[in-house]
Short mmCIF file of C-alpha atoms in Angstrom, two decimals:
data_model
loop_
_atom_site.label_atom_id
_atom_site.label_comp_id
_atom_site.label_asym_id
_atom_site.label_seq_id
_atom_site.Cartn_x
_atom_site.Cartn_y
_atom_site.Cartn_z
CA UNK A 11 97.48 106.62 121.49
CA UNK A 12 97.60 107.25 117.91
CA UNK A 13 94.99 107.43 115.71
CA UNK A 14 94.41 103.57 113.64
CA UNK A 15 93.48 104.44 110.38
CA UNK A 16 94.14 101.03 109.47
CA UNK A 17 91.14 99.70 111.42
CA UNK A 18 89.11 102.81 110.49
CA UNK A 19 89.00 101.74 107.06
CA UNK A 20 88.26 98.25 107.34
CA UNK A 21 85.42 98.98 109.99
CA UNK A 22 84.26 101.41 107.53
CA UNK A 23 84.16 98.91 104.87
CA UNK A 24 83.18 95.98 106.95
CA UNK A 25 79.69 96.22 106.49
CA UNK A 26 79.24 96.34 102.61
CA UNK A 27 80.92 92.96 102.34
CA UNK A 28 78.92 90.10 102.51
CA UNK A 29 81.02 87.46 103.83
CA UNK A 30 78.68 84.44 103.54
CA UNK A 31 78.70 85.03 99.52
CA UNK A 32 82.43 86.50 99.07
CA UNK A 33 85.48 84.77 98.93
CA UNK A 34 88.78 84.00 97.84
CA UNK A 35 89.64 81.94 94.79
CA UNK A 36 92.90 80.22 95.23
CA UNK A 37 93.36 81.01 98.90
CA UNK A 38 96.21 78.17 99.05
CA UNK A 39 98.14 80.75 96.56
CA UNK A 40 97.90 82.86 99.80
CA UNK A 41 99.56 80.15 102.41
CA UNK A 42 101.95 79.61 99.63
CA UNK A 43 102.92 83.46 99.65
CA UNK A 44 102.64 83.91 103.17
CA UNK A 45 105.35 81.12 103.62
CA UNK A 46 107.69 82.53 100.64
CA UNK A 47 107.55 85.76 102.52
CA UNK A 48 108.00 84.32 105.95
CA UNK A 49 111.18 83.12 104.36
CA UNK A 50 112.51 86.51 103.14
CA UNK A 51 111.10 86.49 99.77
CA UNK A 52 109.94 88.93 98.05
CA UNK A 53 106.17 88.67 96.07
CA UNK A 54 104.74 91.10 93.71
CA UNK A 55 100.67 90.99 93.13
CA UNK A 56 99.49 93.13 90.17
CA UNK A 57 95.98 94.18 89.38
CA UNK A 58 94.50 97.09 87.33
CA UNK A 59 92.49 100.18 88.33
CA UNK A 60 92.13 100.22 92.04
CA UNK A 61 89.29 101.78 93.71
CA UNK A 62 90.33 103.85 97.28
CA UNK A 63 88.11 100.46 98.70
CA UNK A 64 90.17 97.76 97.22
CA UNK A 65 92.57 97.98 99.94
CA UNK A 66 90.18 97.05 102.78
CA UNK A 67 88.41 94.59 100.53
CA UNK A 68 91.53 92.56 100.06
CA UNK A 69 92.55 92.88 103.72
CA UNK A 70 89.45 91.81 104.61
CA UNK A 71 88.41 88.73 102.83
CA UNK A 72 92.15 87.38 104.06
CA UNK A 73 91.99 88.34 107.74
CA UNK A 74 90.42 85.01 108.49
CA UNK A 75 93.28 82.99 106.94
CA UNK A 76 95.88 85.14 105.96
CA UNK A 77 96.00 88.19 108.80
CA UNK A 78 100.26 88.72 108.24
CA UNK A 79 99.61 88.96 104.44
CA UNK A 80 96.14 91.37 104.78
CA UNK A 81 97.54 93.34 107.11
CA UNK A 82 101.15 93.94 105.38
CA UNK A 83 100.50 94.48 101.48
CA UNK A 84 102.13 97.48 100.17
CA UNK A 85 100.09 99.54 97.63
CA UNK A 86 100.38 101.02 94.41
CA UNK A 87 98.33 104.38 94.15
CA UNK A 88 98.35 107.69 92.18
CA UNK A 89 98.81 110.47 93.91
CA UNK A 90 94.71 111.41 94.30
CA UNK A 91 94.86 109.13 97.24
CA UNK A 92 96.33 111.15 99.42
CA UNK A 93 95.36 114.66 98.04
CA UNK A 94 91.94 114.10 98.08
CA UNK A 95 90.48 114.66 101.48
CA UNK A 96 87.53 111.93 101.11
CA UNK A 97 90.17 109.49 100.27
CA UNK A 98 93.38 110.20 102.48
CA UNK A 99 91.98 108.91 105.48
CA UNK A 100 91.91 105.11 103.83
CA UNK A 101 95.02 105.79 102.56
CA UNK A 102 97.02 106.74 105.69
CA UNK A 103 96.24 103.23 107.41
CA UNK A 104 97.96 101.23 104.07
CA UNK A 105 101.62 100.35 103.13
CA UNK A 106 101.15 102.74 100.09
CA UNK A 107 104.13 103.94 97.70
CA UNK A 108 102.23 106.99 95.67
CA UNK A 109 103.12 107.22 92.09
CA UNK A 110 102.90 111.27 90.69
CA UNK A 111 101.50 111.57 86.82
CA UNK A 112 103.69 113.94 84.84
CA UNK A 113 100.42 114.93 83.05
CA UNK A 114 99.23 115.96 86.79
CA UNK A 115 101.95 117.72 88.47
#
């Protein structure tokens, strides 16, 4: 059987989250989106400066209430995500479309 980087990273990450403190705000936004896309829609979520953890994080905090959502979200990611050998390995269990900087190729 295949590797699952997917649960890799999020058993990795796991354990720096503390769950009885974290949450998320508006989770009914998320049963709003997960119906809209069980419906065929199309939903775009847009935040600034991710960190190679962010990923997990997200997927995490909605795997109790949202698992179809955490475990579906495409990323947005330069291309250091998957040419730098600490990070690839988070990276290669994620929906991820890699965007290449002029000023770095």
């Amino acid at each position: 059987e295949p590797f699952d980087y997917y649960m890799f990273g999020q058993n990795y990450i796991r354990p720096v989250i503390d769950f009885r403190s974290s949450y998320v705000g508006n989770v009914s936004l998320f049963f709003e989106m997960e119906e809209k896309l069980n419906q065929g829609h199309n939903i775009v979520l847009i935040s600034n400066h991710q960190t190679e953890a962010d990923p997990a994080i997200i997927a995490l905090l909605l795997e109790s209430t949202n698992p179809h959502v955490a475990e579906n979200l495409t990323y947005i990611a330069g291309d250091r995500v998957i040419t730098d050998p600490p990070c690839k390995p988070f990276s290669m269990g994620r929906n991820l479309i890699c965007v290449y900087s002029k000023k770095h190729m």
